Coordinates of C-alpha atoms in Angstrom, one line a residue:
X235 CA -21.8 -53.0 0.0
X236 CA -23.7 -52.7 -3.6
X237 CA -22.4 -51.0 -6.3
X238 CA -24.7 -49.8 -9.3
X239 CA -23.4 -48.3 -12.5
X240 CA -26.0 -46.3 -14.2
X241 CA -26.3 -45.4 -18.1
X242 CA -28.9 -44.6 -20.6
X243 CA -28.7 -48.3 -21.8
X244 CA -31.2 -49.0 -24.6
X245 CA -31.6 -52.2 -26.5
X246 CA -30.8 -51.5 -30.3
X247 CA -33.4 -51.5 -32.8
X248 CA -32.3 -54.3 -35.1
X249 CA -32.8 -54.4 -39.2
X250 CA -33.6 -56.9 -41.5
X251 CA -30.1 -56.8 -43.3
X252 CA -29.3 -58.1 -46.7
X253 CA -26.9 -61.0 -47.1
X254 CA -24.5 -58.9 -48.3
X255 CA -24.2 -55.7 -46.2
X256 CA -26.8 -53.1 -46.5
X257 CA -30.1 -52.4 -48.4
X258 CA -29.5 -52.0 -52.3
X259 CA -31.9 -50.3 -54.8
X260 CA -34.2 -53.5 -55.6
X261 CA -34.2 -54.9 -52.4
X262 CA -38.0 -55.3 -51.9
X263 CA -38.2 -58.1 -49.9
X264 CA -36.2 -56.3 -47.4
X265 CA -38.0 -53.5 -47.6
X266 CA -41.0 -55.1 -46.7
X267 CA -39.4 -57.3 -43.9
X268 CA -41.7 -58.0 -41.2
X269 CA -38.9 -57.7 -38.3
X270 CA -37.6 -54.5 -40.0
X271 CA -37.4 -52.4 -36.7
X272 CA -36.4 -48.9 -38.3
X273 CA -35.1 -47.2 -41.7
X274 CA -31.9 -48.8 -43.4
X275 CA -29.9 -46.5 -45.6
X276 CA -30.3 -47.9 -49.2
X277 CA -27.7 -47.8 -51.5
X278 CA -28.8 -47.0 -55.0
X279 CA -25.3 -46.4 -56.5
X280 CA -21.8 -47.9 -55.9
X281 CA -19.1 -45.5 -56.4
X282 CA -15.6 -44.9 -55.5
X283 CA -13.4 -42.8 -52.3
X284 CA -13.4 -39.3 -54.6
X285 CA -17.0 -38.3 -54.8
X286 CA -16.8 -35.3 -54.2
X287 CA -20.6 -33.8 -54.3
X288 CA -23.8 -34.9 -55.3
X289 CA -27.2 -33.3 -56.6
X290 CA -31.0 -34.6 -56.8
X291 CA -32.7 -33.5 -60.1
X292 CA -35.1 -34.9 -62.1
X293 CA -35.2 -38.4 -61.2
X294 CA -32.0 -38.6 -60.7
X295 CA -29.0 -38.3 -58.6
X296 CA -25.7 -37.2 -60.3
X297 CA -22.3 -36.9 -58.5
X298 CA -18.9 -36.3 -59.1
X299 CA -16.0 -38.1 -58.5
X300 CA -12.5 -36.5 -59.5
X301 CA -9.2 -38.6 -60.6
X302 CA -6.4 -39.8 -58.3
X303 CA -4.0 -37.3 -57.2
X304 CA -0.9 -39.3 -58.9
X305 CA -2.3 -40.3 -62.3
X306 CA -4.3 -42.5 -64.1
X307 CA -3.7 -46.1 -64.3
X308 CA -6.7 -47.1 -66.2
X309 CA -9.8 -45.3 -67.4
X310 CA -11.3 -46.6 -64.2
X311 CA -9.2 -44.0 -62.8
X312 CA -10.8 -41.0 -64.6
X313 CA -12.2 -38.5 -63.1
X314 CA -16.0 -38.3 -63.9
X315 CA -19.5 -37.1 -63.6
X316 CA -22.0 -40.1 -63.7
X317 CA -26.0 -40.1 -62.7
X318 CA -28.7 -42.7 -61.7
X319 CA -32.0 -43.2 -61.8
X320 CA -33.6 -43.0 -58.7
X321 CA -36.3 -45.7 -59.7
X322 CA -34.7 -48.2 -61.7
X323 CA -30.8 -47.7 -60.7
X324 CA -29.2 -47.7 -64.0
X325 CA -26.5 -45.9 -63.6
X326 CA -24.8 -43.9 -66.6
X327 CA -21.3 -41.9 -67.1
X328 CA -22.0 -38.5 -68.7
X329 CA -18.3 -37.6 -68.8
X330 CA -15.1 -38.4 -68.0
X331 CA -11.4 -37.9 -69.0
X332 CA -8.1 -38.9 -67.1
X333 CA -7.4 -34.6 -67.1
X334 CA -10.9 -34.0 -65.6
X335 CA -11.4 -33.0 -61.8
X336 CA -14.8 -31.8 -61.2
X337 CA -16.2 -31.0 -57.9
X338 CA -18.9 -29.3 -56.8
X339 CA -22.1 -29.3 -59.2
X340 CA -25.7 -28.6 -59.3
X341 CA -28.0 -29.5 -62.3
X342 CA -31.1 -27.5 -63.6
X343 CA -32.7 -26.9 -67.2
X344 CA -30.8 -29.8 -68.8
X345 CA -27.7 -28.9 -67.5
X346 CA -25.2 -30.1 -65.4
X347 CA -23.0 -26.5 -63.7
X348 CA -19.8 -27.6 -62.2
X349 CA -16.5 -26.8 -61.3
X350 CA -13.4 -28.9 -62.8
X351 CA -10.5 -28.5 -61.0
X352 CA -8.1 -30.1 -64.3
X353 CA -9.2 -26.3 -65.9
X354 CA -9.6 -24.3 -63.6
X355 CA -13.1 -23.7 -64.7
X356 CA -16.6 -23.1 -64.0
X357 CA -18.9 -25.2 -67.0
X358 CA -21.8 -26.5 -68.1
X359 CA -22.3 -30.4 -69.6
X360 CA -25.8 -31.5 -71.1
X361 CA -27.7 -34.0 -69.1
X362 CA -28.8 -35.5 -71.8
X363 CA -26.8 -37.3 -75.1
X364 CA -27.4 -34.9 -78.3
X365 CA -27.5 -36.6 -81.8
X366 CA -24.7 -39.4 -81.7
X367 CA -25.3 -39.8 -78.1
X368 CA -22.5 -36.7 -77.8
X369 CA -22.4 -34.5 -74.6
X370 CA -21.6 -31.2 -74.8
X371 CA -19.6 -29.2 -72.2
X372 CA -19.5 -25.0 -72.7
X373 CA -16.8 -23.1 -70.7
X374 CA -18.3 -20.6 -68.5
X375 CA -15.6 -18.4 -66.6
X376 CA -12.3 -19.3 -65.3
X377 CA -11.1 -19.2 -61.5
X378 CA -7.8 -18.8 -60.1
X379 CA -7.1 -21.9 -57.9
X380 CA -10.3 -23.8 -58.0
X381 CA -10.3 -27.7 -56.7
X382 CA -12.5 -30.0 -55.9
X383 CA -13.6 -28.7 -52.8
X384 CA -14.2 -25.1 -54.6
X385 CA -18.5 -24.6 -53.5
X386 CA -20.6 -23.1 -56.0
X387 CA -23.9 -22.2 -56.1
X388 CA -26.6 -20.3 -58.0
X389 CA -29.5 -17.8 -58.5
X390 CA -32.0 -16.5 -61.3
X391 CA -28.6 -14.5 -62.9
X392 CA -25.7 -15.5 -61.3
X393 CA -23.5 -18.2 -60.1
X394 CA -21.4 -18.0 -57.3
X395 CA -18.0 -19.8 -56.6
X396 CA -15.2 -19.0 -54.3
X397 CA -11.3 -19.5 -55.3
X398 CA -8.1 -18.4 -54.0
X399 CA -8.7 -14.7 -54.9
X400 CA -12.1 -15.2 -52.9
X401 CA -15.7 -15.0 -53.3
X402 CA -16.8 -14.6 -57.2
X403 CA -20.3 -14.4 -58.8
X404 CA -20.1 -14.4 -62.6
X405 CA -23.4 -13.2 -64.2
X406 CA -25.1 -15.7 -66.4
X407 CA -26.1 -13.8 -69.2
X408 CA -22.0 -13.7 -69.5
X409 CA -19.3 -11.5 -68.9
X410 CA -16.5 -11.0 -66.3
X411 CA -16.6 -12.5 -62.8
X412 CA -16.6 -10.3 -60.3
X413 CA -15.1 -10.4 -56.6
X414 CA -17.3 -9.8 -53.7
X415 CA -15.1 -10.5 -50.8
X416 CA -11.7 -11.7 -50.7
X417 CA -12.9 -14.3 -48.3
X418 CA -12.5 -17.6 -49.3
X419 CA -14.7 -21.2 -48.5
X420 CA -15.7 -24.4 -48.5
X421 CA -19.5 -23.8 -47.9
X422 CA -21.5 -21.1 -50.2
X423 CA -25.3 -20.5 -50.4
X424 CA -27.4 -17.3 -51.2
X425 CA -30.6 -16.1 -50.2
X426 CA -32.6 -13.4 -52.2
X427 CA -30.7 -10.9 -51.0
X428 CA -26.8 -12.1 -49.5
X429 CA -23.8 -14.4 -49.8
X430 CA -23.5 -16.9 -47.1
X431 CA -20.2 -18.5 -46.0
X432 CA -18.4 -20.5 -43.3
X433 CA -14.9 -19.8 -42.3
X434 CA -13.4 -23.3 -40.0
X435 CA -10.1 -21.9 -39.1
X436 CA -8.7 -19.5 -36.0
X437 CA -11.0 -17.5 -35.3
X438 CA -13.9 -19.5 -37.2
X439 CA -17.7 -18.4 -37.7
X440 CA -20.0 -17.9 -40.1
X441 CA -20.4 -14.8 -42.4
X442 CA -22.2 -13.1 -45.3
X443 CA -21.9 -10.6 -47.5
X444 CA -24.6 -8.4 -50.1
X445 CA -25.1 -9.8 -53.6
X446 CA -23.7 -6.8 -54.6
X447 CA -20.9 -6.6 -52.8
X448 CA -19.6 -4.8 -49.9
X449 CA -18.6 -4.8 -45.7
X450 CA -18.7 -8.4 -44.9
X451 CA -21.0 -9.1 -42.0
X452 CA -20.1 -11.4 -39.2
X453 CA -23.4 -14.1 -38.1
X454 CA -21.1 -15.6 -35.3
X455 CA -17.1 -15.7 -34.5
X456 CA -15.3 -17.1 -32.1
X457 CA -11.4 -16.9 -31.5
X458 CA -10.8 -20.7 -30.7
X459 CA -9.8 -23.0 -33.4
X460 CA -12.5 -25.0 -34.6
X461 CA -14.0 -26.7 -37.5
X462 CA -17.2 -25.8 -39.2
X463 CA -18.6 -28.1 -41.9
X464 CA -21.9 -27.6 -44.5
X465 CA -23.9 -24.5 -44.5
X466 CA -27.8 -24.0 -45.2
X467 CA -29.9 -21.1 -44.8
X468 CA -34.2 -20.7 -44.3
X469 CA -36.1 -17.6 -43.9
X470 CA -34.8 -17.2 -40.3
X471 CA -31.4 -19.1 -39.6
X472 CA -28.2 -20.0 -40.9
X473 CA -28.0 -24.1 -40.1
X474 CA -24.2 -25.4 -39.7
X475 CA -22.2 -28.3 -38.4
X476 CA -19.7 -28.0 -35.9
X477 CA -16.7 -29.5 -34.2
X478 CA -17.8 -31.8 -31.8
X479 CA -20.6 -33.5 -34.1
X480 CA -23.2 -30.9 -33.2
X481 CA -25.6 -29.0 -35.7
X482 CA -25.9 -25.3 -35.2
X483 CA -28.1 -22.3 -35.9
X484 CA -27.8 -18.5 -35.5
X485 CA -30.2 -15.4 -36.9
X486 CA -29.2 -14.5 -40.2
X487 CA -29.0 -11.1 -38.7
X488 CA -26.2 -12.2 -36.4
X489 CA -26.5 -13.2 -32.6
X490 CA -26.0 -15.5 -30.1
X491 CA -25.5 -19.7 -31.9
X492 CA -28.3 -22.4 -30.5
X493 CA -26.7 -26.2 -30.6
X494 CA -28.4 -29.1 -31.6
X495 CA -27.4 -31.4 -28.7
X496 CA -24.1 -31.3 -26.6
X497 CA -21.2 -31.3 -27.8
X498 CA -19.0 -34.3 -28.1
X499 CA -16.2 -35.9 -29.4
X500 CA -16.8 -36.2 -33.4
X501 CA -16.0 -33.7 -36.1
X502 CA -18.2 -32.1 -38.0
X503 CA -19.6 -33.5 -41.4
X504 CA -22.4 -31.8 -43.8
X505 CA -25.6 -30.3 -43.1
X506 CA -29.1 -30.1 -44.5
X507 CA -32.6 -29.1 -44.0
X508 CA -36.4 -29.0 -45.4
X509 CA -38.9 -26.7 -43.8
X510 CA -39.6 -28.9 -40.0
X511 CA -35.7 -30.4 -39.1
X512 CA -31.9 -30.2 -39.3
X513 CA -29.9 -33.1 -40.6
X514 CA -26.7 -33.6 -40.3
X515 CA -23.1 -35.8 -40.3
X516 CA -20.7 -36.3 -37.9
X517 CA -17.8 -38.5 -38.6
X518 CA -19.7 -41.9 -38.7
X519 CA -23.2 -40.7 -38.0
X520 CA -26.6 -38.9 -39.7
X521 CA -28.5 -37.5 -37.2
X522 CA -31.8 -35.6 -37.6
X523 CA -33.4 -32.5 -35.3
X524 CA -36.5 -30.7 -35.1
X525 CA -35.7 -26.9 -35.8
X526 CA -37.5 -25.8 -32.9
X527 CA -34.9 -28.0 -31.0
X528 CA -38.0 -29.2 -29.2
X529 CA -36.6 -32.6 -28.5
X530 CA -32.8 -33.9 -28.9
X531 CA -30.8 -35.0 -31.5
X532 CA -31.6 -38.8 -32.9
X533 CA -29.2 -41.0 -35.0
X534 CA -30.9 -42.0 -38.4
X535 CA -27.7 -43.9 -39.5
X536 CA -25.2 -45.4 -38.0
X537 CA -21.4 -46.3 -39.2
X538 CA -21.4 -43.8 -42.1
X539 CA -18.2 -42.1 -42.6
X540 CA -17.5 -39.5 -45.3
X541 CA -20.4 -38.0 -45.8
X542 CA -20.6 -35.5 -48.6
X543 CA -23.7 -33.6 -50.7
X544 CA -26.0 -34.0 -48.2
X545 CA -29.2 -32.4 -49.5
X546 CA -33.1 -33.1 -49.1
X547 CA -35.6 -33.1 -51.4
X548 CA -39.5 -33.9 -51.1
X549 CA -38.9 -37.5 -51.8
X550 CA -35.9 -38.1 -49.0
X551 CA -32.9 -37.6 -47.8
X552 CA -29.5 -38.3 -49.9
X553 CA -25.9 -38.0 -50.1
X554 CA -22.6 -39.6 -51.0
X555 CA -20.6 -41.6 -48.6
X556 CA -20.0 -45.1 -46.9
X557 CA -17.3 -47.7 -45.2
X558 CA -15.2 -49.8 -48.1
X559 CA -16.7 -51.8 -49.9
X560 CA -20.0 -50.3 -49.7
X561 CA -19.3 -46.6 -50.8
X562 CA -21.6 -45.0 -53.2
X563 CA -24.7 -42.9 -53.1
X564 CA -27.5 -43.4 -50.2
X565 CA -30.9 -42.6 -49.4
X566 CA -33.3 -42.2 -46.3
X567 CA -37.0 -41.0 -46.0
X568 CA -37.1 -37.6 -44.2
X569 CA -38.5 -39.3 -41.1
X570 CA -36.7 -42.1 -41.1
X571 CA -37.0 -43.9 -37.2
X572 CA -34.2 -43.1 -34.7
X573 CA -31.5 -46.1 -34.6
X574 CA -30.5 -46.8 -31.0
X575 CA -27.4 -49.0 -30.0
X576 CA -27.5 -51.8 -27.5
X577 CA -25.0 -50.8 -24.2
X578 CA -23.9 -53.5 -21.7
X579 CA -21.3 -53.5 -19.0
X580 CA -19.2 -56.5 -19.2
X581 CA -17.1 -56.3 -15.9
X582 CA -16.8 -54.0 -13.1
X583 CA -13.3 -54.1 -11.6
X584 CA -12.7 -52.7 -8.0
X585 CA -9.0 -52.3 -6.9
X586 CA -6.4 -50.3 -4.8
X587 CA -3.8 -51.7 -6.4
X588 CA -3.8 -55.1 -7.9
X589 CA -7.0 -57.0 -8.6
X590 CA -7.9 -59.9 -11.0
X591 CA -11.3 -60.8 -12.9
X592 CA -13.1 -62.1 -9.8
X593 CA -12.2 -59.6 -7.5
X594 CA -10.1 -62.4 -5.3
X595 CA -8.0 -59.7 -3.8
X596 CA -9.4 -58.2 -0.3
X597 CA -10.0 -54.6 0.0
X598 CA -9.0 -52.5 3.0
X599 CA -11.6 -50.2 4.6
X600 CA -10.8 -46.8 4.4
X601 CA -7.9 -46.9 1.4
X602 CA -8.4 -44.9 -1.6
X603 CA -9.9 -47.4 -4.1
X604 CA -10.7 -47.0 -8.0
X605 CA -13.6 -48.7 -9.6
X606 CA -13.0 -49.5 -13.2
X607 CA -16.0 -50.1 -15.7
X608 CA -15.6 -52.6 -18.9
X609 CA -19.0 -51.3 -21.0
X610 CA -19.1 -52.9 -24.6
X611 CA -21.5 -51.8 -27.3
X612 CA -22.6 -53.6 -30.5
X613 CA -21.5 -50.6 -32.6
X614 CA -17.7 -49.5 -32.4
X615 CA -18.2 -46.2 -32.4
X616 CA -20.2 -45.7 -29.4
X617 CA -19.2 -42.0 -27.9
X618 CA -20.2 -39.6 -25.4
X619 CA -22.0 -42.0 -23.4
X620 CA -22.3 -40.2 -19.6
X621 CA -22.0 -42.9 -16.8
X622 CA -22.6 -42.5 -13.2
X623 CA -21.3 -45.4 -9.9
X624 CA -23.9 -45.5 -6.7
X625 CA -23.1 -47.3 -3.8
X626 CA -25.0 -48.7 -0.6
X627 CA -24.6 -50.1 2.2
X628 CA -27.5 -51.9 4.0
X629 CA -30.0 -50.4 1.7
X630 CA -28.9 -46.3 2.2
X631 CA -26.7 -45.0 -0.6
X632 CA -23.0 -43.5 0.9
X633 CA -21.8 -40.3 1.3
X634 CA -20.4 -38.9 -1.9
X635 CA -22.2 -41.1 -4.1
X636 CA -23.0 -41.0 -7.2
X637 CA -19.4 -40.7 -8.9
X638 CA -19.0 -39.7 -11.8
X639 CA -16.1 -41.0 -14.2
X640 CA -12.4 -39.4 -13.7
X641 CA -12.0 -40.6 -17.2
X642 CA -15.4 -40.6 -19.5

């Protein structure tokens, strides 16, 4: 008798890879390597584990990291808000203190919005060094139980923030904050006319409510537990990622959620878009969609944990993340190639009880029997992967096959 395992096996696509580890800003003879076989993330920066987000203005990308949660050693240990320049990667501090705990941030007209935690604060730093080389920061409003994962966001008047008393916007021109929902967040955008939110606990879903206040409206709910992660909105949709490393969309009117791809095993990371796909993270992957969900779901980066700020602009794709030592902020062209990872079996084990490596020990015809499969990738974390066993005998496939795994 023959037995055949089947999976979608596919060799991987190798990189040219620096000595080192992975592609650094400079690296131009690896990014003209001849044998380069698709896109390797490039590291521009080198940071530390407590980025918390990142923005892309300007030429540059700034990020923040905040300080340890037991102190400061050293002034290495400060929290801070540094930038670098895209094109030359010199990298500069625009702030820091051992006190200061910023989090989320987003940079426009010279000035870098964020929230600090160490305050309690929403404020505003200069981008760039006044006379002395000073940097200014300006209070804007107070929150009540902001930290570093506290989202805010932005329009023409207002910014918007959520804290523990729930969603805020605080006009610009100044004056008090005002509550919109008592909802609270980790993932706040606007459109021209509402406040968008996700909600990852029992029931989870996605949400939004009218600049102005008023009846929150539900997108999508559901009653089981679940974990949602970054939010983005277009004309149409309401893009999100979800437990089981899948992207999502539904209306922004509500309705029934489309999924990018099945769901599997991971949790969910960030999200982004520009106008033709979906990116998003899982917990070691970026993966990239076309809206239309045309085609499925393609890795663009492989072993890529703690992925934060993920955002797109015209020149590429960017965000904050990475394995020890390599953590810092990474880039991507929008259509970066697909990375695919290299599958083999290594042994097939058929038993009924005992059995070594060789399969020594006979069988007996008509006994219940197990077939166990040894597959090995050249990537670790190598999930999801659906498997199927076909036997023959003299040339005609048995009764019952194919099998599929009792234990994927």
């Amino acid at each position: 008798e023959l037995l055949r395992v089947r999976a979608p096996f596919r060799r991987a696509q190798r990189a040219a890879t620096a000595p080192d580890g992975p592609a650094r800003h400079g690296d131009a003879d690896l990014a003209a390597a001849p044998d380069r076989l698709h896109d390797v993330p490039e590291l521009i920066a080198e940071t530390g584990q407590r980025v918390n987000d990142i923005a892309v203005a300007g030429g540059f990308v700034y990020w923040s990291e905040g300080p340890p949660e037991f102190g400061c050693a050293s002034e290495a240990d400060h929290g801070r808000i540094s930038r670098v320049n895209i094109a030359t990667g010199a990298t500069e501090v625009l702030g820091h203190a051992c006190d200061f705990a910023p989090g989320s941030l987003f940079v426009e007209s010279g000035g870098v919005y964020h929230v600090d935690a160490g305050t309690d604060s929403i404020n505003s730093m200069n981008a760039e060094a006044g006379p002395g080389g000073a940097r200014y920061t300006a209070l804007l409003v107070h929150g009540n139980g902001l930290d570093g994962r506290s989202p805010l966001t932005r329009d023409a008047t207002h910014l918007y923030f959520s804290d523990d008393d729930g969603i805020k916007r605080y006009p610009r021109a100044g004056g008090a904050a005002e509550i919109l929902t008592d909802r609270t967040t980790i993932a706040l955008v606007v459109d021209d006319d509402y406040v968008y939110w996700i909600d990852g606990g029992t029931p989870h879903g996605v949400y939004r409510v009218r600049k102005t206040g008023g009846t929150p409206e539900t997108l999508y709910e559901s009653g089981e537990s679940g974990w949602l992660g970054g939010l983005a909105v277009d004309d149409t949709y309401a893009y999100w990622s979800h437990s089981g490393g899948q992207a999502r969309r539904v209306l922004k009117t509500g309705g029934v959620p489309e999924s990018y791809g099945p769901a599997g095993s991971w949790l969910s990371g960030d999200v982004a878009i520009d106008d033709a796909s979906v990116f998003w993270s899982d917990e070691v992957r970026l993966r990239r969609a076309p809206k239309d969900r045309s085609t499925e779901p393609e890795a663009i980066a492989l072993d890529m944990p703690g992925v934060k700020g993920l955002q797109t602009t015209d020149d590429g794709l960017y965000w904050a993340g990475g394995r020890p030592p390599d953590e810092g902020i990474w880039t991507l062209p929008l259509d970066a190639s697909e990375v695919t990872v290299d599958l083999r079996i290594n042994h097939i084990e058929v038993t009924q009880a005992v059995q070594d490596l060789w399969g020594n020990v006979p069988l007996v015809a008509g006994k219940a029997t197990l077939v166990r499969v040894y597959p090995a990738s050249d990537w670790a974390y190598t999930h999801d992967v659906p498997m199927e066993l076909r036997a023959f005998r003299g040339g005609a496939e048995l009764a019952g096959s194919p099998l599929r795994p009792i234990v994927p």
